[in-house]
XYZ file of C-alpha atoms in Angstrom:
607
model
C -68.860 12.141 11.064
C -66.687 9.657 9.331
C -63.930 10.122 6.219
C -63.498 8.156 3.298
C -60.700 8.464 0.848
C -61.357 8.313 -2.831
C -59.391 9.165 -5.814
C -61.175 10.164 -9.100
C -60.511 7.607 -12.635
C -58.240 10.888 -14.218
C -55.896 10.562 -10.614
C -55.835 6.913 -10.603
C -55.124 6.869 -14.113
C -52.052 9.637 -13.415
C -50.526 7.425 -10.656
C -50.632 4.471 -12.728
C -48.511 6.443 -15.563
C -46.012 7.748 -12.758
C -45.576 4.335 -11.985
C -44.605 2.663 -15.263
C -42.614 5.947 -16.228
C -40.478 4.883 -12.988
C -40.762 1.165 -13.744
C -39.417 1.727 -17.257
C -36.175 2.267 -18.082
C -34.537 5.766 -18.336
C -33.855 7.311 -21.708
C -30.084 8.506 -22.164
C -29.284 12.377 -21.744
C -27.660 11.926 -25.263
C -28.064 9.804 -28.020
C -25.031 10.272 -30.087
C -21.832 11.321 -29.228
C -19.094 11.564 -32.000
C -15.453 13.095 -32.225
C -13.669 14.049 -35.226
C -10.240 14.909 -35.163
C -7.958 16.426 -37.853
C -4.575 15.783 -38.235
C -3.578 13.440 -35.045
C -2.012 10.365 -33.741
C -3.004 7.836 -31.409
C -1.840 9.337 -28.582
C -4.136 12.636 -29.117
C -7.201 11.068 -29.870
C -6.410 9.189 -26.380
C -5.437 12.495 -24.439
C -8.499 14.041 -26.212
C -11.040 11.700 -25.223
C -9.299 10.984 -21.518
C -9.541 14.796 -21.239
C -13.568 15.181 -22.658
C -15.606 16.118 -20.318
C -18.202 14.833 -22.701
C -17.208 11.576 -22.110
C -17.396 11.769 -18.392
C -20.300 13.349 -18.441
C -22.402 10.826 -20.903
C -20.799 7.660 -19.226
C -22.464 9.207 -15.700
C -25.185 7.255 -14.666
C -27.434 9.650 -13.144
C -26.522 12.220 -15.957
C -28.969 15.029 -17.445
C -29.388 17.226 -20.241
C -28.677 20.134 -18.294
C -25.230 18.118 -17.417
C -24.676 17.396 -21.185
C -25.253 21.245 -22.320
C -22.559 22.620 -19.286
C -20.189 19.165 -20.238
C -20.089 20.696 -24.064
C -19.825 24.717 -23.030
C -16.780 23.283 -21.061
C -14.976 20.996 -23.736
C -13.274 23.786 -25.348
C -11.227 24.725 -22.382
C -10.183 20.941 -21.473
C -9.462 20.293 -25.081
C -7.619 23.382 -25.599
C -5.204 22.320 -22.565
C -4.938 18.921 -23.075
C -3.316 19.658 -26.774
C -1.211 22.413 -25.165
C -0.074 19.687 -22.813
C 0.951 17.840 -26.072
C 2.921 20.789 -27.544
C -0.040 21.510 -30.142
C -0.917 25.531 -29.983
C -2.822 26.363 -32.876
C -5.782 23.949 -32.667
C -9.556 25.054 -33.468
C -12.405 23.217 -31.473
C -16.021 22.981 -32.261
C -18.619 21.189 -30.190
C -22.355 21.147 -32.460
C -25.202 20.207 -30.046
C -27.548 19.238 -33.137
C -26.018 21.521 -35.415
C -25.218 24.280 -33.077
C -21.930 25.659 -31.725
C -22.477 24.953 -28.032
C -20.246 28.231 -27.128
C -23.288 30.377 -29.025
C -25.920 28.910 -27.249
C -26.800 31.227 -24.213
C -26.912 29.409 -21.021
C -30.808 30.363 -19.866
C -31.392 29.178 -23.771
C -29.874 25.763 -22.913
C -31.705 22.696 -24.982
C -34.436 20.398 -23.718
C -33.415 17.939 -25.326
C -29.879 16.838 -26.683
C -29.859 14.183 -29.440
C -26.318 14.509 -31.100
C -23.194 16.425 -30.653
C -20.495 16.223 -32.515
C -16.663 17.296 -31.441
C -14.481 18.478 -34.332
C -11.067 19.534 -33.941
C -8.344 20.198 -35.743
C -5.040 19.766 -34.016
C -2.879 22.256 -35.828
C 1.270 21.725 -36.540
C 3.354 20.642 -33.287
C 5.366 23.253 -31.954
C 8.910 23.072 -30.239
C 10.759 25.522 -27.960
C 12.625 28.400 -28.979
C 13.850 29.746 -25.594
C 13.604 27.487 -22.751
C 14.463 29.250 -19.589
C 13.458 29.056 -16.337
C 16.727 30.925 -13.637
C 18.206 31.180 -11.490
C 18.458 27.466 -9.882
C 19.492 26.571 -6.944
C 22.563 24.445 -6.920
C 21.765 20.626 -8.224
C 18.576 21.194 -9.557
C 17.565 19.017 -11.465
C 14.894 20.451 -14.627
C 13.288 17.920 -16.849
C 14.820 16.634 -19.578
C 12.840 17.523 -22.504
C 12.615 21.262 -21.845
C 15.115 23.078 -23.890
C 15.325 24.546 -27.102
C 14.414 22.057 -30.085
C 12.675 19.795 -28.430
C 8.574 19.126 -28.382
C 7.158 22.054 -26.537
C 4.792 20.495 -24.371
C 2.825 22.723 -21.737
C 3.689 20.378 -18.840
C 7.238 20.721 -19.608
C 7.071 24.413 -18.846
C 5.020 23.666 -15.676
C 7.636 21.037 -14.554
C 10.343 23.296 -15.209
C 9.121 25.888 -12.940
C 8.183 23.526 -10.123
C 11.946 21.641 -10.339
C 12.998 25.176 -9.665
C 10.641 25.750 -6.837
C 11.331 22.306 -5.730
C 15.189 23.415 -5.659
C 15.125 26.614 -4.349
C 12.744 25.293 -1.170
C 15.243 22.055 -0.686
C 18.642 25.023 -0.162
C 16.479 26.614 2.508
C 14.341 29.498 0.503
C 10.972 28.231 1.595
C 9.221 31.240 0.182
C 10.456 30.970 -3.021
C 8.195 32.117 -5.797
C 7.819 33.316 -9.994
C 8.859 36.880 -10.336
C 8.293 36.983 -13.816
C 7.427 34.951 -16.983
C 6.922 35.402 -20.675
C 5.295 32.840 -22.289
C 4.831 33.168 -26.474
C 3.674 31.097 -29.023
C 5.444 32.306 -32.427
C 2.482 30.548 -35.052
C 4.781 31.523 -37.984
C 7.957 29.652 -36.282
C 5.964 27.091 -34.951
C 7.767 27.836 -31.723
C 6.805 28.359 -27.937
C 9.624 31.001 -26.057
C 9.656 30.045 -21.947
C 11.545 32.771 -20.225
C 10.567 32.510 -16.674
C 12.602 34.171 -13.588
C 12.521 32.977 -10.169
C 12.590 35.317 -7.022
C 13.771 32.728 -4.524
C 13.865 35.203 -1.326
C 15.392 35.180 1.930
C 17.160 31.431 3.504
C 15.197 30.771 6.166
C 15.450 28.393 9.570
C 12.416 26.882 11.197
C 10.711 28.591 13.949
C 8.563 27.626 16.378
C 5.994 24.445 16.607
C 2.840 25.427 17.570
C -0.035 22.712 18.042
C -3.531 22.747 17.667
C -6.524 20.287 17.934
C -4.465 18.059 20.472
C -7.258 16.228 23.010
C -5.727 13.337 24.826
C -2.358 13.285 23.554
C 0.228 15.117 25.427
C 1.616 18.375 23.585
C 4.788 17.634 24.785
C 5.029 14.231 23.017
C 3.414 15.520 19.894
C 6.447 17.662 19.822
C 8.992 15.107 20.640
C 7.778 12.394 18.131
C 7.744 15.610 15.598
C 11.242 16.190 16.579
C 11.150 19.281 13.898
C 14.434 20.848 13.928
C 13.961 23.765 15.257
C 16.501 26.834 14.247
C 18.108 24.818 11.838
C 18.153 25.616 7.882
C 14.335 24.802 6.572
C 13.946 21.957 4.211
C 10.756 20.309 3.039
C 11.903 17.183 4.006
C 12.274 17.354 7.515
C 8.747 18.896 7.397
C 7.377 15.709 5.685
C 9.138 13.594 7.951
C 7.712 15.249 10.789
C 4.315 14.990 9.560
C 4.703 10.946 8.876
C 6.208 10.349 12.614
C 3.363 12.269 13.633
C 0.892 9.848 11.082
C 2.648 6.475 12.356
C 1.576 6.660 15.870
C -1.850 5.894 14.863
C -3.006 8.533 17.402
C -4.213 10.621 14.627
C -6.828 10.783 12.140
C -5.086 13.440 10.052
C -1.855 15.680 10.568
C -0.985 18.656 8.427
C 2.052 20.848 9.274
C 1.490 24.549 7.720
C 4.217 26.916 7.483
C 3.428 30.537 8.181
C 2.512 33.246 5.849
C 4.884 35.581 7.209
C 8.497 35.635 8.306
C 9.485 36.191 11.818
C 12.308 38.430 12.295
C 15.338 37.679 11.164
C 14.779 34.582 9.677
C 12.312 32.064 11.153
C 9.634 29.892 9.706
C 7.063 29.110 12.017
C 5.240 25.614 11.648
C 1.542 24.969 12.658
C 0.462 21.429 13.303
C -3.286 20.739 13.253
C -4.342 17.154 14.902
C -7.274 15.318 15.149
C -7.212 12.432 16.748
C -8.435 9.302 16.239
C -10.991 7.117 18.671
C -8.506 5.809 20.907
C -9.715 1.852 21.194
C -9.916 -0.260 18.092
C -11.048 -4.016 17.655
C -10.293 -6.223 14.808
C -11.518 -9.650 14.355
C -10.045 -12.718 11.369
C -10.592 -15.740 9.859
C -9.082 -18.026 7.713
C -9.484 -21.253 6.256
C -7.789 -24.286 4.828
C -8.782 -27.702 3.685
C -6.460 -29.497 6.055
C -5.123 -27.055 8.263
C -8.650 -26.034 9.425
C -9.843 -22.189 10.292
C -7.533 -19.847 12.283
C -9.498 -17.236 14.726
C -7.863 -13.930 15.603
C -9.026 -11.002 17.306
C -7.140 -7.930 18.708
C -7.779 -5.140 21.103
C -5.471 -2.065 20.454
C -5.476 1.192 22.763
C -3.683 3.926 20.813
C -2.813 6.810 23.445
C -3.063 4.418 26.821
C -1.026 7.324 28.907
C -1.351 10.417 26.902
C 2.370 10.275 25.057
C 1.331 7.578 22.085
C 1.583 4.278 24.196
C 0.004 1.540 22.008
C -1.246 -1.314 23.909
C -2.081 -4.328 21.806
C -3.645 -7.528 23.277
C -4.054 -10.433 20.701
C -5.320 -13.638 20.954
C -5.739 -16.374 18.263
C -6.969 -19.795 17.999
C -5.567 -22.138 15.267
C -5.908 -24.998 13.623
C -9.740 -25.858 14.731
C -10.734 -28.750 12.611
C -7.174 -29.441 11.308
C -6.890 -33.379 10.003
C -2.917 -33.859 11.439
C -2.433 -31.551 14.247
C -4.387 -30.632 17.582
C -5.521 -27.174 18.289
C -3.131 -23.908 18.987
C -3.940 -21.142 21.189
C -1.543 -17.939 21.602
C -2.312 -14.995 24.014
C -0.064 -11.894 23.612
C 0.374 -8.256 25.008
C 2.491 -5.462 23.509
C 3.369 -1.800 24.788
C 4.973 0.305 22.254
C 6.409 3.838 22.870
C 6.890 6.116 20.158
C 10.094 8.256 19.867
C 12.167 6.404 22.835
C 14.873 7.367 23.296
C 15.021 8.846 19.776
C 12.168 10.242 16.987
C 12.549 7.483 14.547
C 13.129 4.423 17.499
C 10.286 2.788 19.208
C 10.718 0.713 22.122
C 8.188 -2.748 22.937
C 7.949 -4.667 25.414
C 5.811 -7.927 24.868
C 4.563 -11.184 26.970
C 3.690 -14.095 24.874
C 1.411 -17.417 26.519
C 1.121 -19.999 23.851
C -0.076 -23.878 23.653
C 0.947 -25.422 20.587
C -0.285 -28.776 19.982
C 1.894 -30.171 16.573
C 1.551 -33.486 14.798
C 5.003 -34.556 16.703
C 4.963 -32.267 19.924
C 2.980 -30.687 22.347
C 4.505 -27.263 23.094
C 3.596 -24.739 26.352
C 5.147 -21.750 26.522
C 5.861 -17.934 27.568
C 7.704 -15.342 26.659
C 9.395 -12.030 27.383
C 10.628 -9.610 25.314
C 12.335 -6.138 24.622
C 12.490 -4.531 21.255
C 14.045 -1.179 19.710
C 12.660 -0.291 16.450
C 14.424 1.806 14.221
C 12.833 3.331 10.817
C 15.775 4.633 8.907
C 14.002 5.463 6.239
C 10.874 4.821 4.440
C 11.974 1.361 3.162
C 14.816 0.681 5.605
C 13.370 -0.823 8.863
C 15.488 -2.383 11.732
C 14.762 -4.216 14.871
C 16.805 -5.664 17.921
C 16.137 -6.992 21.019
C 16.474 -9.099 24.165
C 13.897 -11.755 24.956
C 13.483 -14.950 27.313
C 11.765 -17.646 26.826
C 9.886 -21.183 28.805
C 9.172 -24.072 26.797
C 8.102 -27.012 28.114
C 8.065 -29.370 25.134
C 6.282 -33.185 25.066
C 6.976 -35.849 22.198
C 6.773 -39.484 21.415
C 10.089 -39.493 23.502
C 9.618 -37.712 26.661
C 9.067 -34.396 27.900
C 12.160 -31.748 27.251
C 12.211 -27.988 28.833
C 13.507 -25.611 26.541
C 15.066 -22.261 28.432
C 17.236 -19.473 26.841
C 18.061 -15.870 26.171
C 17.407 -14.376 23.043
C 19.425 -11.616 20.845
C 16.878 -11.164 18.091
C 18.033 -8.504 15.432
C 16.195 -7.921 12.145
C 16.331 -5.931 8.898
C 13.036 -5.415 7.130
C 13.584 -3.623 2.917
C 10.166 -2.618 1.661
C 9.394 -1.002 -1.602
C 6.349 -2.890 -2.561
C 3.742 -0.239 -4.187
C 1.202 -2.047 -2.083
C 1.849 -4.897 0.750
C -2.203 -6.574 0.795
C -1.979 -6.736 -3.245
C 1.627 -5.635 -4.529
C 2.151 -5.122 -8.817
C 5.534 -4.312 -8.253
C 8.510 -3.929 -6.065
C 10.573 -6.039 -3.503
C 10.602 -7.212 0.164
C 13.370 -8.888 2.021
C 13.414 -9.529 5.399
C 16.357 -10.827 6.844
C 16.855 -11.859 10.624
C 19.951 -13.089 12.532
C 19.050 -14.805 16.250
C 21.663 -15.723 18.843
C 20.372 -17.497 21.988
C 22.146 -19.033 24.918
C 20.362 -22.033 25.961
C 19.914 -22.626 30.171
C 20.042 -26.598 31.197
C 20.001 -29.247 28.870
C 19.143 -26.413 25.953
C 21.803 -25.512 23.300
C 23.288 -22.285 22.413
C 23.662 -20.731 18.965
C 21.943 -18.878 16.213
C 19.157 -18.913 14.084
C 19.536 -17.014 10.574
C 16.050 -16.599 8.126
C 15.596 -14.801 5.254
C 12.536 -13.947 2.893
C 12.377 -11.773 -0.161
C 9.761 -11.597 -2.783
C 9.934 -9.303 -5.833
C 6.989 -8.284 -7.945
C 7.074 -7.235 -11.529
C 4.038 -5.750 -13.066
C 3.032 -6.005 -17.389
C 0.604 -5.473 -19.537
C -2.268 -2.435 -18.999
C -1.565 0.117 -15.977
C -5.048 -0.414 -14.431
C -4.638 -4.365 -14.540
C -1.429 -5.891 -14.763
C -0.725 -9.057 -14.931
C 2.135 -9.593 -12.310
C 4.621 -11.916 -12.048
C 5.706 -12.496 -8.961
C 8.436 -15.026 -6.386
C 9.568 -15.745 -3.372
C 12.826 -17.152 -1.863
C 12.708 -18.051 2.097
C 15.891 -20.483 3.522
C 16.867 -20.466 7.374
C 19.621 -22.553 9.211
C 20.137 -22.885 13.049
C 23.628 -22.947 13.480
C 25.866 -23.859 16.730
C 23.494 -26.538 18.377
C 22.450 -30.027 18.303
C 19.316 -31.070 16.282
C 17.564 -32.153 19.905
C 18.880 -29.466 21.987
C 18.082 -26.628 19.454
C 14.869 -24.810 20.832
C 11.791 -26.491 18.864
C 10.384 -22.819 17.813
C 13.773 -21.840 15.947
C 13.435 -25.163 13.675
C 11.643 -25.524 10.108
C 9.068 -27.341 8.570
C 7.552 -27.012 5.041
C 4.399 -27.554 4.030
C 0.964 -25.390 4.216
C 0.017 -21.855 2.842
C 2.379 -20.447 4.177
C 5.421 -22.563 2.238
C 4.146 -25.214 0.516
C 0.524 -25.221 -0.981
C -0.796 -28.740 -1.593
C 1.303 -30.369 1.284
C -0.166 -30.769 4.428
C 0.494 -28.001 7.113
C 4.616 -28.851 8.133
C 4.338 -32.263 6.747
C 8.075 -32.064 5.714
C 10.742 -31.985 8.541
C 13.644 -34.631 9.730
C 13.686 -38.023 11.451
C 16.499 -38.177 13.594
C 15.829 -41.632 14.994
C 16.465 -44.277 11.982
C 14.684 -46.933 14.016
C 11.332 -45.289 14.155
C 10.841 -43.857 10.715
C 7.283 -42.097 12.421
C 8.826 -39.659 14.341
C 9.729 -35.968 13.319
C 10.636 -32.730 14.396
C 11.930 -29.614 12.521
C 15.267 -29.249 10.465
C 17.816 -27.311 11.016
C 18.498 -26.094 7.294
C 15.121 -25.063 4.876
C 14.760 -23.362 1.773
C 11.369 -22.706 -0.387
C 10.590 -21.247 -3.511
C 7.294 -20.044 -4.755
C 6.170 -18.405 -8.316
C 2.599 -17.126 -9.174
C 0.980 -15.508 -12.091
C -1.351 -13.391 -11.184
C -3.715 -12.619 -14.198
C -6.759 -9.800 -13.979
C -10.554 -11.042 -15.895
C -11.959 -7.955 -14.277
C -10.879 -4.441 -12.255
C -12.424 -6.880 -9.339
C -11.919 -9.847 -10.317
C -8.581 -12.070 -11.038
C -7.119 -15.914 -11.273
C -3.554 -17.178 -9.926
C -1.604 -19.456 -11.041
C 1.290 -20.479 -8.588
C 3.666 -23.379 -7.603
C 5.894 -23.934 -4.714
C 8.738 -26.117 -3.620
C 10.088 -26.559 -0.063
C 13.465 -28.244 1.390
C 14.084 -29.358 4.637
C 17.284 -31.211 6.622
C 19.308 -31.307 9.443
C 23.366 -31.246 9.066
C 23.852 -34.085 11.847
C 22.093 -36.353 10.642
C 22.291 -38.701 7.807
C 18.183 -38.627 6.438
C 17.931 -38.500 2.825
C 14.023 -38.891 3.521
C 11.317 -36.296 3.091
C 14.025 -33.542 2.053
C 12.005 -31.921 -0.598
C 8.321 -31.164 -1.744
C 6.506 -29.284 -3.973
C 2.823 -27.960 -5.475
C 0.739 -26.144 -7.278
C -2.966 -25.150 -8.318
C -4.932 -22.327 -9.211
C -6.314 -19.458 -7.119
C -9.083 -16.857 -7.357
C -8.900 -13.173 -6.038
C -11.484 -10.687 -5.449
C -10.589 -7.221 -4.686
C -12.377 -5.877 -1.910
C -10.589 -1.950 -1.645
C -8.620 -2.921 1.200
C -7.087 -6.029 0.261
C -8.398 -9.271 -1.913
C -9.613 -11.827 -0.752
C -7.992 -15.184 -1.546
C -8.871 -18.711 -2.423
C -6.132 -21.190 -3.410
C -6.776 -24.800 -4.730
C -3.501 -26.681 -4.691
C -2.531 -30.246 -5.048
C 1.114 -31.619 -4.439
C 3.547 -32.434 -7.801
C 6.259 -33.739 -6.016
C 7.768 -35.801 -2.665
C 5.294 -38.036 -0.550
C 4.588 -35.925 2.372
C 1.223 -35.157 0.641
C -2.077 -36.887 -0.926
C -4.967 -35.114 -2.480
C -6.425 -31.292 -2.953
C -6.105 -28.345 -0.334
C -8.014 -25.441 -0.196
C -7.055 -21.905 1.646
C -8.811 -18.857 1.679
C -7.819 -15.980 3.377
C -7.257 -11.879 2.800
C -4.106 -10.571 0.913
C -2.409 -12.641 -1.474
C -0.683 -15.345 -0.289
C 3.048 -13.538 -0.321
């Protein structure tokens, strides 16, 4: 018995009308949507139509009637609080879905259909406070500055008010301090809003015990270590964040959240649950970036987070650079890292790290290792400091001869961070300064190396998009040692993205050798500016515009050659989330270390 499959003209003709009511193009929940406001200012109608939920609702792509009808029942409640917010108490809303108040249209009578609504409101007389009174404070609390008596009588004042207070009362120890009464009256005749709100701030209290849950891997001893929560000492929130962000820096976790406890233990503790949950404990990242000249740069890195249960964070990295690079030959660095978390104290790590490195220059040809041992201090959340002891193998090739390099390293730096964002900062400041004593073994010098870099960002223009302005200083000397016996890694050069855009990668260093005006090696005194304009076309979508100047020398010896540089061009960013991506065309402007245009792309901005 066989089956055939046929469909009758009426159902072909239905699935051919399905299919050009998908194809075609999807008629708008609402037609018209129109606001008309009484009696305001610029800044209402703005706070009015940020708060609509109208607005939101229509601008939704996948957006329905049924949306629209629930968007208008609930834009007399935003608007209502948004003008509160603004100090306005007396103002009447009306929302007409095609001539009807939406408020008297009963929910299982909701419209089909929505064609226009209109928004009318009138925004009433400002009011101003009368009483203003939120006690008692704790000692040096600090309440907003617009909320007392006379002043515009803004809802979020009173809110604000109440949580300084809170915020005060919880920083002296009084962690369950909460509103034991408040009166809160509009006067319509006086135009006036009375706050009179008392605070019941309860018992000091200490913290109690840490308990820990959702640990896997990671040692609940070291969980409570890198916490280091103070435990029988006066509460403050404080020491409860910072807990919670040594906890968060490991990497070990996926989230942290410290609770305190709904009750007090007798007489007076606080106890504190953490809840974990860790992250996978292997992670691989892979990069590239290119330049015109300088060619592509490969790195990939391996990272174990918890390698022996108490946060130890292995990191191996390797990196290839300069593959295709016009002046140089090709680099190749292999390194290994062990960090420890809270050794010897909560906010100190201690590293220890093995670097194997090739480094084929224009003027040398570089092999070495080395060894190193770092504390790491955070002392606070923009103070960072570093200092260590390292040695180092470098045996070093040039146009004349072969050199070995061998010292012992005191490397101590300070790192200031207050950028709002370090892949794509709008505003804020960074300067990292370092200070490097070595004592050189054999025919290698002793001294110091000092660096320093700072860049500052200031942000204009609209809050979403700014256009940012923003420099950067770097300089460096190597004090103490010859030119020639100075190790080759502690000496400058200029030139590339990471100094000098349009110059060739460290085209600009010395010649210490007058009779053979070819050869070069790094100064021993550098400074470089850079400036950029960074300019948004879309919330994606931006252009740069940037120039940059280096200096290099050495103070014994008499070059007045190749001491300075500079360049500039245009760049393109794209923001991807997690940081833009990045592609600079530069060309140099000044000195002769450089001829024609450069290209870099890479991820971040370039400083």
């Amino acid at each position: 018995m066989s089956v055939s499959s046929y469909r009758s003209p009426s159902l072909r003709a239905a699935l051919v009308l399905l299919a050009i009511a998908a194809a075609a193009p999807q008629a708008r929940a609402l037609d018209r949507l129109e606001f008309r406001v009484a009696g305001s200012t610029d800044e209402v109608e703005k706070v009015i139509k940020g708060a609509s939920a109208l607005i939101a609702a229509r601008a939704a792509e996948d957006s329905e009637t049924q949306d629209i009808f629930s968007a208008a029942r609930s834009e007399y409640g935003r608007l209502v609080t948004a003008l509160y917010g603004l100090g306005y108490y007396s103002p009447v809303v009306s929302v007409l879905v095609d001539g009807r108040e939406a408020a008297q249209i009963p929910p299982l009578d909701a419209p089909e259909t929505i064609g226009t609504i209109i928004v009318q409101v009138q925004v009433g007389p400002p009011f101003r406070f009368g009483a203003a009174r939120v006690a008692p404070l704790a000692p040096e609390t600090e309440m907003p500055e617009g909320f007392r008596t006379g002043e515009r009588a803004r809802s979020t004042l009173v809110q604000d008010a109440v949580s300084a207070a809170a915020d005060g009362w919880r920083s002296a120890g009084f962690a369950k301090v909460d509103v034991g009464s408040q009166t809160v009256v509009a006067d319509h005749a006086r135009r006036t809003l009375d706050a009179d709100v008392r605070m019941a701030p309860g018992p000091r209290l200490r913290f109690g015990d840490l308990r820990i849950t959702g640990e896997q891997r990671m040692s609940e001893r070291r969980i409570r270590k890198i916490a280091n929560l103070p435990t029988g000492e006066t509460y403050d929130p404080e020491e409860l964040a910072d807990s919670a962000d040594r906890l968060r820096r490991t990497g070990v976790f996926r989230s942290v959240s410290l609770t305190e406890d709904e009750t007090v233990t007798a007489p007076d503790l606080l106890g504190i649950t953490a809840t974990v949950v860790e992250e996978l404990p292997r992670r691989y990242s892979f990069g590239v970036e290119v330049s015109s000249l300088e060619g592509a740069t490969i790195s990939g890195q391996w990272i174990h987070r918890n390698l022996l249960g108490g946060g130890e964070r292995l990191t191996v990295t390797g990196e290839v650079d300069n593959l295709g690079a016009s002046n140089s030959g090709v680099d190749y660095r292999l390194g290994v890292t062990l960090d420890r978390p809270a050794t010897p104290t909560a906010d100190t790590t201690l590293g220890f790290g093995v670097l194997v490195e090739r480094l084929d220059e224009e003027d040398y040809l570089a092999d070495t290792v080395s060894l190193s041992t770092t504390l790491t201090r955070l002392f606070s959340k923009r103070l960072t400091g570093s200092l260590g002891v390292g040695y180092t193998y470098s045996d070093v090739e040039d146009d004349f001869g072969s050199y070995v390099y061998e010292y012992v390293s005191l490397p101590g730096t300070l790192v200031w961070n207050s950028r709002d964002n370090d892949l794509n900062p709008t505003e804020g400041f960074y300067v990292a300064a370092g200070a490097t004593p070595f004592a050189g073994m054999g025919e290698t010098g002793s001294g110091g190396q000092l660096t320093l870099d700072s860049r500052a960002f200031v942000g204009f223009g609209n809050e979403d998009r700014p256009f940012v302005l923003a420099g950067r200083l770097q300089a460096g000397a190597v004090l103490g040692s010859e030119l020639i016996e100075a190790p080759r890694n502690y000496l400058f050069y200029s030139g590339g993205g990471g100094t000098v855009r349009g110059q060739p990668y460290q085209s600009l260093g010395v010649r210490p050798d007058p009779t053979d005006p070819d050869y070069k090696i790094g100064g021993t005194r550098f400074a470089a500016i850079s400036a950029e304009l960074r300019a948004p076309i879309t919330r994606r979508i931006g252009v740069v515009a940037f120039a940059d100047a280096g200096y290099v020398t050495a103070e014994d010896i008499d070059s007045d050659r190749d001491d300075w540089h500079a360049g500039a061009g245009l760049g393109l960013r794209y923001d991807t989330g997690f940081g833009p991506i990045r592609v600079d065309v530069a060309a140099p402007v000044g000195g002769d270390t450089g001829d024609g245009v450069q290209i870099y792309v890479g991820i971040g901005q370039a400083f």
